[in-house]
Coordinates of C-alpha atoms in Angstrom, one line a residue:
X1 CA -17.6 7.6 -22.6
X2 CA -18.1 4.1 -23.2
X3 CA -14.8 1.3 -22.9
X4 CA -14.5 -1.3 -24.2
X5 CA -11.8 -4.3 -23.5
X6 CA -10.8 -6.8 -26.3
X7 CA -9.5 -9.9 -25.9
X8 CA -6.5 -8.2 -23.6
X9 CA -3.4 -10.4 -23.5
X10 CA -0.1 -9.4 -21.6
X11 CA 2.7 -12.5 -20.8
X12 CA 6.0 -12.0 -18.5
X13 CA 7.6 -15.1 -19.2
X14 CA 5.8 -17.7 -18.2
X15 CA 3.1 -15.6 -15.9
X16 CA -0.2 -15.2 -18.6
X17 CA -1.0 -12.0 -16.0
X18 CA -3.8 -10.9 -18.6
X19 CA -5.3 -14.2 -20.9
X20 CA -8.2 -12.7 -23.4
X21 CA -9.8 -10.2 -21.0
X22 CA -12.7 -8.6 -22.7
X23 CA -15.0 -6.5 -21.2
X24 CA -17.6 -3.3 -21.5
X25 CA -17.6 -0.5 -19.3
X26 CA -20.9 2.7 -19.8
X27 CA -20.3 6.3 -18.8
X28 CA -21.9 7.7 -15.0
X29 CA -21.0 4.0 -13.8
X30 CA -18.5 3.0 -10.9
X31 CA -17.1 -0.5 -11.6
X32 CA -15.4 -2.7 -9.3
X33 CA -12.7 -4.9 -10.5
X34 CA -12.0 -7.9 -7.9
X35 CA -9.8 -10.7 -8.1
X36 CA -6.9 -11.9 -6.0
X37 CA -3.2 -10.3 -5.7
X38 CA -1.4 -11.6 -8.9
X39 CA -4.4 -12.3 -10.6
X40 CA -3.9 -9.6 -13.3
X41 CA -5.9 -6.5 -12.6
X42 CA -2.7 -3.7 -12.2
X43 CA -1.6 -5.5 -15.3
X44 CA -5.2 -4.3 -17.3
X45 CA -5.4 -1.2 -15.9
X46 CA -2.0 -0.2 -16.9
X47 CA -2.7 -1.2 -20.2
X48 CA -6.2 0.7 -20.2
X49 CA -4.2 3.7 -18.5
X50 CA -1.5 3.9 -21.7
X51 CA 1.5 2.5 -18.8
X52 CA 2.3 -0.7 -20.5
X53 CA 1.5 -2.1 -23.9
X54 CA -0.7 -5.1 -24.1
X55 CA 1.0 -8.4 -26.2
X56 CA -2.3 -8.6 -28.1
X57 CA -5.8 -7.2 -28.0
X58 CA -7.8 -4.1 -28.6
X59 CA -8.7 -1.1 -26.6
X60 CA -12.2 0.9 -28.1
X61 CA -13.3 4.2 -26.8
X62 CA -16.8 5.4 -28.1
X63 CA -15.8 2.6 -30.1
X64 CA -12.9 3.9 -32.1
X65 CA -9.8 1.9 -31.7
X66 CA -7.1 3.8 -29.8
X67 CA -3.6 2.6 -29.3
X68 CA -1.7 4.8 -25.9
X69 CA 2.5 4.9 -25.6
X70 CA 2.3 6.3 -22.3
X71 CA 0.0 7.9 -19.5
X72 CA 0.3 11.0 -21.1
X73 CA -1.3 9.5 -24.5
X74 CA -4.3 8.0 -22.6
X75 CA -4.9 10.9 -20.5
X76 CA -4.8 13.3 -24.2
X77 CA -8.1 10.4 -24.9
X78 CA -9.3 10.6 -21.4
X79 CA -8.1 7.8 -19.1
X80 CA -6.4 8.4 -15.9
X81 CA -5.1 6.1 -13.8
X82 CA -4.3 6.9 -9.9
X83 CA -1.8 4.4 -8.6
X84 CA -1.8 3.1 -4.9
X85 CA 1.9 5.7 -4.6
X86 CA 1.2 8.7 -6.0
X87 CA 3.0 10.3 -8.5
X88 CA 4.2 13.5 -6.7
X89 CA 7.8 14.6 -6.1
X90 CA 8.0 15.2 -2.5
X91 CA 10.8 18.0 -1.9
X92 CA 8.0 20.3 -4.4
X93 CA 4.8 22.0 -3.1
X94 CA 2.0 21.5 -4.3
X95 CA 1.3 24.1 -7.1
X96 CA 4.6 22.9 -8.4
X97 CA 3.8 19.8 -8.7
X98 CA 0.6 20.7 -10.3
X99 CA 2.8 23.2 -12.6
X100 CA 4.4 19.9 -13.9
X101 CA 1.3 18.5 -15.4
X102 CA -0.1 21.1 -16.3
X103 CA 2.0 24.0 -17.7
X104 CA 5.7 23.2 -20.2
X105 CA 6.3 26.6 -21.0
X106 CA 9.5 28.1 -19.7
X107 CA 7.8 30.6 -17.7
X108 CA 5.4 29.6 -15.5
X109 CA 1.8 31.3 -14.9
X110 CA 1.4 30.7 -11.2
X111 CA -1.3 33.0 -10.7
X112 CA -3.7 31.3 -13.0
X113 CA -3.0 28.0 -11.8
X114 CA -3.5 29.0 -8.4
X115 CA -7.2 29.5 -9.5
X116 CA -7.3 26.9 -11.1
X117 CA -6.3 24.8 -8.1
X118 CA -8.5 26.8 -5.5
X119 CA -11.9 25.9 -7.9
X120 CA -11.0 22.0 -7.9
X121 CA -10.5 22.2 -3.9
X122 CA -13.5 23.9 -3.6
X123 CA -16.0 21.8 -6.0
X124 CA -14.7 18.5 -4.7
X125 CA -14.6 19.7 -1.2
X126 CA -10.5 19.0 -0.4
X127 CA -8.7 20.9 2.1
X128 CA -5.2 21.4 0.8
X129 CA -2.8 24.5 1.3
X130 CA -1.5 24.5 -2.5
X131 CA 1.5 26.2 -0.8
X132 CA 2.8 23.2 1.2
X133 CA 5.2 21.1 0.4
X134 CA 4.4 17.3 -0.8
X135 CA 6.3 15.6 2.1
X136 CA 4.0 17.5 4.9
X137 CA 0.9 15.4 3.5
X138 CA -0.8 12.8 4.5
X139 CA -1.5 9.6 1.5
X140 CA -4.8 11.0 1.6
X141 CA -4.0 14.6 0.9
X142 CA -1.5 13.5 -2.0
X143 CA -4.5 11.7 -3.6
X144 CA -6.9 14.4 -3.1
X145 CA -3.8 16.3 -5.3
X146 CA -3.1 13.9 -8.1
X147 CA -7.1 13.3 -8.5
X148 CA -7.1 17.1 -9.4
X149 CA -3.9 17.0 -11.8
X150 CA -6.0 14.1 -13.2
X151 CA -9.1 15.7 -13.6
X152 CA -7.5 19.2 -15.1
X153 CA -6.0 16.7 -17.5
X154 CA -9.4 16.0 -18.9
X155 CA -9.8 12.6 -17.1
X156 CA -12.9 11.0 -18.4
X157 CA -12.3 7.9 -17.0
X158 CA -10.4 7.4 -14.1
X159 CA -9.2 4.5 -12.3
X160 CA -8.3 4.5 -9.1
X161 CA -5.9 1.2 -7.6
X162 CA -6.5 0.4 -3.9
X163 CA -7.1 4.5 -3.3
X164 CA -8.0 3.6 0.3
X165 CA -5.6 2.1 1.8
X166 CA -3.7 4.3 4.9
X167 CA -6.3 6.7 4.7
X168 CA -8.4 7.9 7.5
X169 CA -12.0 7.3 7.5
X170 CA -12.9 11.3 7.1
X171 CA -10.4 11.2 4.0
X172 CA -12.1 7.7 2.5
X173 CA -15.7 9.1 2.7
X174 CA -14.5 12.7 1.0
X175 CA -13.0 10.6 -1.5
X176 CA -16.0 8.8 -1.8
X177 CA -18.3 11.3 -2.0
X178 CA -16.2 13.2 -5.1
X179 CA -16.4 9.8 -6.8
X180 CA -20.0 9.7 -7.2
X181 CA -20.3 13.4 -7.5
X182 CA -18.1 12.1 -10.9
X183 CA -20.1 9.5 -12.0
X184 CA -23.4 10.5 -11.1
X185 CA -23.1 14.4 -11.5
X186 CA -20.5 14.5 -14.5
X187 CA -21.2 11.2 -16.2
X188 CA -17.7 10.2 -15.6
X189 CA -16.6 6.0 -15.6
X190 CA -14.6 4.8 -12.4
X191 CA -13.1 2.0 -12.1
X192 CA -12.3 1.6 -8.3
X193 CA -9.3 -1.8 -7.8
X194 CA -10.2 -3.0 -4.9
X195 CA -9.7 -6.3 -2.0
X196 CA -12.4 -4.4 0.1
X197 CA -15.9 -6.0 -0.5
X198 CA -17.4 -3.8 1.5
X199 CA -16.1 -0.9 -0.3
X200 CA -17.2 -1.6 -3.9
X201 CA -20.8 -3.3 -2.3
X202 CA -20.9 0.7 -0.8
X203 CA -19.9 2.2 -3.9
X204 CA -19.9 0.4 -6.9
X205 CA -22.5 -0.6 -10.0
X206 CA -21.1 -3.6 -11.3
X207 CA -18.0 -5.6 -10.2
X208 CA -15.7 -7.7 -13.0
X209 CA -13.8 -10.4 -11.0
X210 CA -10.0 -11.8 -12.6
X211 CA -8.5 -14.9 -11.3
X212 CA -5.4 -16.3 -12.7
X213 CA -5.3 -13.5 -15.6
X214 CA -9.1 -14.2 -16.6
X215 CA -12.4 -12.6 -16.4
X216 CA -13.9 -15.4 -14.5
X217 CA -17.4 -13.4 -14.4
X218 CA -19.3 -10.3 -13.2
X219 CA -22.2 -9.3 -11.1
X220 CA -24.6 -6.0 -10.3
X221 CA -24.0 -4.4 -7.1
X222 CA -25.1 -4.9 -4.4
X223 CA -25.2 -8.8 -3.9
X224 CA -24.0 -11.3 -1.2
X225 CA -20.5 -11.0 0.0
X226 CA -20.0 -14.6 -0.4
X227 CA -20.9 -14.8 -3.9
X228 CA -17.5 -12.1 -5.0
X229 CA -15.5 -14.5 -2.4
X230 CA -16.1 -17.5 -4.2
X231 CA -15.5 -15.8 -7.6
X232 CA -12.3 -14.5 -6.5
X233 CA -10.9 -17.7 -5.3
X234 CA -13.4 -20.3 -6.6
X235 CA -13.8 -21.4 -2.6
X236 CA -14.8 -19.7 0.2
X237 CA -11.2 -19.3 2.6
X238 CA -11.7 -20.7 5.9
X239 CA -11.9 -17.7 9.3
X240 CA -8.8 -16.9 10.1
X241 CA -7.5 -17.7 13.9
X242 CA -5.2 -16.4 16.2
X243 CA -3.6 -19.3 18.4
X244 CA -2.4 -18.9 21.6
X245 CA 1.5 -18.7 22.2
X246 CA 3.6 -18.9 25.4
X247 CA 5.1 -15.1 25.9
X248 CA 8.7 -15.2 27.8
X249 CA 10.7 -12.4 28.9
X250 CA 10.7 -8.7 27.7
X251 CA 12.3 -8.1 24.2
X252 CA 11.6 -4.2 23.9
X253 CA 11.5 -1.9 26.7
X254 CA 11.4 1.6 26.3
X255 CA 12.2 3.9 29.4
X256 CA 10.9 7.7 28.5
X257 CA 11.2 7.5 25.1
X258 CA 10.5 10.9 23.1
X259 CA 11.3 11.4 19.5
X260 CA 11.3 15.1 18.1
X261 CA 11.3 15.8 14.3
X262 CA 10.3 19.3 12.3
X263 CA 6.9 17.6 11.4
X264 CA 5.9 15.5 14.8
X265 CA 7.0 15.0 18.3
X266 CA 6.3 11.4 20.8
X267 CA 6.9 11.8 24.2
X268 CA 7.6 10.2 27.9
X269 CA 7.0 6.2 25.8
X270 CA 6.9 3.9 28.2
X271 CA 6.5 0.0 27.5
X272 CA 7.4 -3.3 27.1
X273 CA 7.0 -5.7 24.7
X274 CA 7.7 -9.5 25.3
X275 CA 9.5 -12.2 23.5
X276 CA 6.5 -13.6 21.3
X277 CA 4.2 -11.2 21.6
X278 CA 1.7 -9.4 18.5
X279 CA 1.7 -5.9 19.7
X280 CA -0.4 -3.7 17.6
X281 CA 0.0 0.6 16.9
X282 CA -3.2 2.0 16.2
X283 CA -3.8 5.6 15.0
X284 CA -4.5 8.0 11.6
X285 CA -1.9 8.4 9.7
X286 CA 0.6 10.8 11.0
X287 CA 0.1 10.3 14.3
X288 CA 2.9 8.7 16.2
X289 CA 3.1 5.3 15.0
X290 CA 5.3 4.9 12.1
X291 CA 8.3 7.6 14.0
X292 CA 7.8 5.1 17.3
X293 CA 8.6 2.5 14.8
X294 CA 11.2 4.3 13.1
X295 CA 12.8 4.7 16.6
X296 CA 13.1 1.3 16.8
X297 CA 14.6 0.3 14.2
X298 CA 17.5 3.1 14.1
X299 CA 16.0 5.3 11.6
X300 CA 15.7 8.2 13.9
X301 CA 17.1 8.7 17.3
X302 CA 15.3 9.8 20.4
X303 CA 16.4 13.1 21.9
X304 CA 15.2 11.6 25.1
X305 CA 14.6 8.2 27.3
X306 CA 16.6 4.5 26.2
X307 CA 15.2 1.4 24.0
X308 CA 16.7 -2.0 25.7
X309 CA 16.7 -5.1 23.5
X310 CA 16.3 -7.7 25.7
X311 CA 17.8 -6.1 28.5
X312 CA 20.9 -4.6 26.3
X313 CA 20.8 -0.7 25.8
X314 CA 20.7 -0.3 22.3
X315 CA 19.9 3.5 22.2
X316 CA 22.7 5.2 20.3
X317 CA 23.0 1.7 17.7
X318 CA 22.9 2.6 14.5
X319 CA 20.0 0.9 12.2
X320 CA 22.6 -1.6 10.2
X321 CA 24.1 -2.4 14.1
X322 CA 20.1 -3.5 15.0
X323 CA 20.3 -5.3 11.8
X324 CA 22.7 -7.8 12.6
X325 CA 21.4 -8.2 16.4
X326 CA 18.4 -9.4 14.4
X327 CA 15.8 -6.7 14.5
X328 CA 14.1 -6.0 11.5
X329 CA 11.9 -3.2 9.9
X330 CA 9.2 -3.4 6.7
X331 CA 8.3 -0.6 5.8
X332 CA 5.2 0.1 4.2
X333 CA 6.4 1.7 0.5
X334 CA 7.5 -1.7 -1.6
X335 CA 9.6 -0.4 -3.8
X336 CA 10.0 3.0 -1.7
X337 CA 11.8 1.9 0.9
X338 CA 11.9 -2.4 0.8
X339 CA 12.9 -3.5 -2.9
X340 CA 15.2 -1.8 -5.5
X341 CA 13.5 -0.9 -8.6
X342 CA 15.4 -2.8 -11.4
X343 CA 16.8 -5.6 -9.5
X344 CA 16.0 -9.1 -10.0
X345 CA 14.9 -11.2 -7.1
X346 CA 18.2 -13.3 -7.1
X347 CA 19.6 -9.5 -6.6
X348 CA 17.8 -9.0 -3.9
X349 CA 18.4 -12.1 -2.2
X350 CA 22.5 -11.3 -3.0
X351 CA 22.0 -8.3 -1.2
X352 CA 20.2 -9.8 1.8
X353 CA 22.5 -12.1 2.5
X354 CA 24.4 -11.4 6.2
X355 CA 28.0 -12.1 4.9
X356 CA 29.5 -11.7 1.6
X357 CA 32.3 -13.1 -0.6
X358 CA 34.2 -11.4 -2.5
X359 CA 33.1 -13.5 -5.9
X360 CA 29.2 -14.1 -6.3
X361 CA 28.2 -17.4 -6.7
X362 CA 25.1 -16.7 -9.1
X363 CA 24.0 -20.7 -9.1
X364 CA 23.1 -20.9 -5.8
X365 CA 22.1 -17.5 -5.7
X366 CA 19.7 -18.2 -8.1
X367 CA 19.1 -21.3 -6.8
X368 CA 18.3 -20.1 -3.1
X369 CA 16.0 -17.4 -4.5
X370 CA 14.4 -19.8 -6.2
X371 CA 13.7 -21.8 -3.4
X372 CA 12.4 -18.8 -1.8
X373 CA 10.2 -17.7 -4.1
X374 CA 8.0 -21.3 -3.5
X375 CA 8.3 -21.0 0.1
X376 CA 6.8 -18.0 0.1
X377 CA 4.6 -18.8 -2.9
X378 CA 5.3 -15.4 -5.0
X379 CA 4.7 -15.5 -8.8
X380 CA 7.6 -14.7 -10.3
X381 CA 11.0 -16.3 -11.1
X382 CA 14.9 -15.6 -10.3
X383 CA 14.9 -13.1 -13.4
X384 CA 11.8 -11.7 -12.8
X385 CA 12.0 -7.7 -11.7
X386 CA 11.1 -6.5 -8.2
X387 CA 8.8 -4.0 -10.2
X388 CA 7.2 -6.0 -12.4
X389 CA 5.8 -8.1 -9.1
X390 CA 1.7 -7.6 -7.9
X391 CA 1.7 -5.6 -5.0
X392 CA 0.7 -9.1 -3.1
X393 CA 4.1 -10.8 -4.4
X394 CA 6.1 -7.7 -3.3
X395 CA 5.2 -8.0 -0.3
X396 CA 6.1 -11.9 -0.2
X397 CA 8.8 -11.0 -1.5
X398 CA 9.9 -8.6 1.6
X399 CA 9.3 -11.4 3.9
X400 CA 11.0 -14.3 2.0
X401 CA 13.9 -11.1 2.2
X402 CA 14.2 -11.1 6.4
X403 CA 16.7 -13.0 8.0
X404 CA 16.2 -15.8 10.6
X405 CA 16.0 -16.1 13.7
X406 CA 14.9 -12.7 14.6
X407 CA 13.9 -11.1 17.9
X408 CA 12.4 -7.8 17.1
X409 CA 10.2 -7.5 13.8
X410 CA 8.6 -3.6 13.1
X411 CA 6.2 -3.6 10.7
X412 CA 4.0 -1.0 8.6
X413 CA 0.9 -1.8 7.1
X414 CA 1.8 -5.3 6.7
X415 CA -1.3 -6.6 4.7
X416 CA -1.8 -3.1 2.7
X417 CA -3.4 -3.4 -0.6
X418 CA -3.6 -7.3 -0.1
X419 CA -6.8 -9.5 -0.7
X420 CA -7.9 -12.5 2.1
X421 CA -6.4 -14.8 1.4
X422 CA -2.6 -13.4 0.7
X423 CA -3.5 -11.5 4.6
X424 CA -4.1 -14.4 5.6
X425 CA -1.2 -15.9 4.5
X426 CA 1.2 -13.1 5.7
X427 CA 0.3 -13.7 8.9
X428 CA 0.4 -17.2 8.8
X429 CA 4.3 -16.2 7.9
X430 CA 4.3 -14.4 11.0
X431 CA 2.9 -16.3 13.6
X432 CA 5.2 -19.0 13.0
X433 CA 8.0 -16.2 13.1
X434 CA 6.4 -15.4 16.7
X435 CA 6.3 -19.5 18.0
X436 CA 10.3 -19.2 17.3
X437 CA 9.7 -16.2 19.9
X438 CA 9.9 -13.4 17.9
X439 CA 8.1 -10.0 19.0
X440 CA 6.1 -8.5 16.3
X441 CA 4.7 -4.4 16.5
X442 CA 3.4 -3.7 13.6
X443 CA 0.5 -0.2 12.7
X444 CA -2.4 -0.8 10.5
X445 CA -5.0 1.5 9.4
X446 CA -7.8 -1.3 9.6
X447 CA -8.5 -1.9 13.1
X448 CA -10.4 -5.1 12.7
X449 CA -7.0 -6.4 11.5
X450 CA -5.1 -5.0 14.9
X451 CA -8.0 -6.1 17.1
X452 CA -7.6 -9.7 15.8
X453 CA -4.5 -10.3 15.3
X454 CA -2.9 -8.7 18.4
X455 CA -2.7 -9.6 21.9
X456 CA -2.2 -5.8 22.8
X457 CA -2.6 -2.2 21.5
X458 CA -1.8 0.7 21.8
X459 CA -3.4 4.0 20.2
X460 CA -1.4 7.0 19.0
X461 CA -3.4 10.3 18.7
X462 CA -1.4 13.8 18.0
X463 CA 2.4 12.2 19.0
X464 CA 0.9 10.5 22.3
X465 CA 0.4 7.0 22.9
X466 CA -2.7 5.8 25.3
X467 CA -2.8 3.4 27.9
X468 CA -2.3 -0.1 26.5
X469 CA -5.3 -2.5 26.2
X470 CA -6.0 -5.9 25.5
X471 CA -7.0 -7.2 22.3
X472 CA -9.9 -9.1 23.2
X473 CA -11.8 -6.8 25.4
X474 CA -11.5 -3.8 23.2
X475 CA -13.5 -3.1 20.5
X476 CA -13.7 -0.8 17.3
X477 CA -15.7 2.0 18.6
X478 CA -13.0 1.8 21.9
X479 CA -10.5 1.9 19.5
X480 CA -11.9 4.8 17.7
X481 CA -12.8 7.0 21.0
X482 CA -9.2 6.2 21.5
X483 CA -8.3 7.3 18.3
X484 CA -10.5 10.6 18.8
X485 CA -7.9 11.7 21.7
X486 CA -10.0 10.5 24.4
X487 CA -6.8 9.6 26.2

């Protein structure tokens, strides 16, 4: 199926996210689309995948003009679209949720769609138990489900935003071998969105690269490195560094900490964490880290061992009690678990605020949030919707949220789905937060990031947590043994 792109324009407000995008995309091709966070490729997908309407332009398929209302309309022509969440509903199994796309009538055929299921699994070579329930999977696994719901839809073309990130390596080379066996086997198009350059020079044809909304050029794969860089953000961004910071007493201390839930158990934690200090969780997903986190922050309790913020016993303190002593937690699902689908960013900032009157005072509500949103450089304005954000400016967005000063900051994925330069500038965000003698922990699945921007680490592997090591005399094949269980 051939695409093609027309002069694609889509305004919010002020923000031209997509200004007279045209492009041309063959069948049996993966295509890489670059560009910066905020610099309009969600927006065009969204449009190509029938999500949003576009404010002008034309969409050609085989080239016949088609015009798509909703996902369900461009799937019917044969565009999918899998988003960096999936679209699952958790408390369902899996062939329910796969009965929801697949089958309206009032009774439901399970035993065909069972089939059904076990032939996708099978050809693509995915390991799911289609009997499981949605909130026992890993990121990877709920992909691996939602590319088969796609695929039984009659995806022709599917894109496929940031599918790597919080995936383990084993998942990201499955999932890169099914999406050439697509292209190259079934004459499918892909379009993988992407801030990894060495992902799409591994995998892709052809890259497209947006900056501020335009298609600024393109390029066959593989070429230098350098070349997509300076496309992306018409410089080259300098190396990032890590300076050096004076570390004073112990902020965390955790004495025999174990944490026990239906799904995954840590046991017998002990460490401390200074005043200052980058302490990074290492691990696959589903492996300790984000429950040690968790247990932090008040979100579960331990049914063993103590947590002692700077020297206080803060074990049984609720998570809204850790709040106000200045400990907080970003979590790694934006607008799962950080912003409020719906709400404007003054909203948010209202709700963030420590102490409340009982009248608002929208002026300087909207008036501190705007002041905000250019400290923390996000695109958007006082009005503009948490959801209708980039996944970069979310994520700013958390941050300009957090109060100040703090002494304990937990963190999940902090740079997920972001390009360079907005990485870079997160944790330019933080490591002023840790010279006011904060104490950052924060997990990452890309352990080049945890290698340089920690001092320590610490690897979690089946619910237990290795001996500590220091960032700059480990490397990523320790990391990985580590990772392995090699305890």
């Amino acid at each position: 199926m051939q695409i093609e792109i027309r002069e694609i324009r889509k305004y919010f407000g002020a923000v031209k996210a997509n200004d007279g995008i045209s492009m041309v995309l063959e069948g049996g091709k993966i295509y890489g689309l670059l560009g910066e966070n905020g610099a309009g490729k969600s927006t065009l997908m969204k449009i190509l995948s029938g999500y949003q309407p576009a404010d002008s332009g034309q969409i050609l398929l085989d080239g016949k003009a088609v015009h798509f209302d909703s996902p369900a309309q461009a799937l019917k022509c044969g565009i999918g679209m899998l988003y960096q969440e999936p679209l699952d509903f958790p408390p369902f199994k899996i062939i329910e949720n796969y009965l929801l796309g697949r089958d309206r009538r009032l009774r439901l055929d399970y035993k065909t769609v069972e089939q059904e299921l076990k032939q996708y699994t099978q050809k693509y070579n995915f390991h799911l138990d289609i009997h499981a329930y949605i909130d026992s999977l890993s990121l990877g696994e709920r992909q691996q489900l939602e590319l088969i719901r796609l695929l039984a839809g009659g995806a022709q073309v599917l894109i496929l935003d940031e599918p790597t990130t919080g995936i383990s390596g084993d998942q990201k080379e499955q999932l890169f071998d099914s999406m050439r066996k697509l292209a190259r086997e079934e004459g499918k198009t892909l379009i993988l969105v992407s801030h990894k350059l060495d992902e799409v020079q591994e995998l892709c044809d052809y890259a497209f690269v947006l900056r501020g909304g335009k298609l600024v050029g393109g390029t066959e794969i593989p070429c230098p490195n350098e070349k997509l860089v300076e496309m992306m953000f018409a410089q080259i961004p300098p190396p990032a560094t890590r300076p050096g910071v004076h570390l004073s007493g112990a902020a965390l201390t955790l004495v025999n900490l174990s944490v026990e839930t239906y799904r995954l158990a840590i046991e017998n934690i002990n460490l401390t964490i200074r005043s200052g200090e980058v302490f990074g969780l290492a691990g696959l997903e589903g492996s300790g880290q984000e429950l040690f986190l968790k247990a932090c922050a008040g979100l579960v309790q331990p049914s063993k061992g103590q947590i002692y913020l700077n020297g206080e016993d803060i074990t049984s303190w609720s998570y809204h009690r850790r709040q106000a002593a200045n400990i907080a937690y970003v979590a790694a699902g934006r607008l799962e678990a950080g912003l409020i689908h719906g709400l404007s960013l003054t909203e948010h900032i209202v709700l963030s605020l420590p102490k409340h009157s009982f009248f608002i005072d929208w002026k300087s509500a909207r008036q501190l949030t705007a002041d905000r949103i250019q400290k923390y450089q996000v695109v958007g304005s006082p009005e503009t919707r948490a959801d209708e954000l980039s996944g970069g400016n979310q994520q700013r967005m958390l941050f300009g949220l957090l109060r100040n000063p703090l002494r304990l900051l937990l963190l999940e994925h902090p740079t997920r789905g972001l390009d360079v330069q907005s990485a870079n500038w997160i944790w330019e965000l933080l490591l002023r937060r840790r010279e006011e003698g904060t104490a950052i922990v924060f997990m990452s699945a890309d352990l080049d990031e945890i290698i340089e921007r920690s001092d320590r680490i610490a690897v979690f592997s089946g619910g237990k947590m290795s001996g500590v090591v220091e960032a700059r005399q480990t490397s990523v094949d320790e990391l990985g043994h580590l990772i392995g269980g090699a305890l």
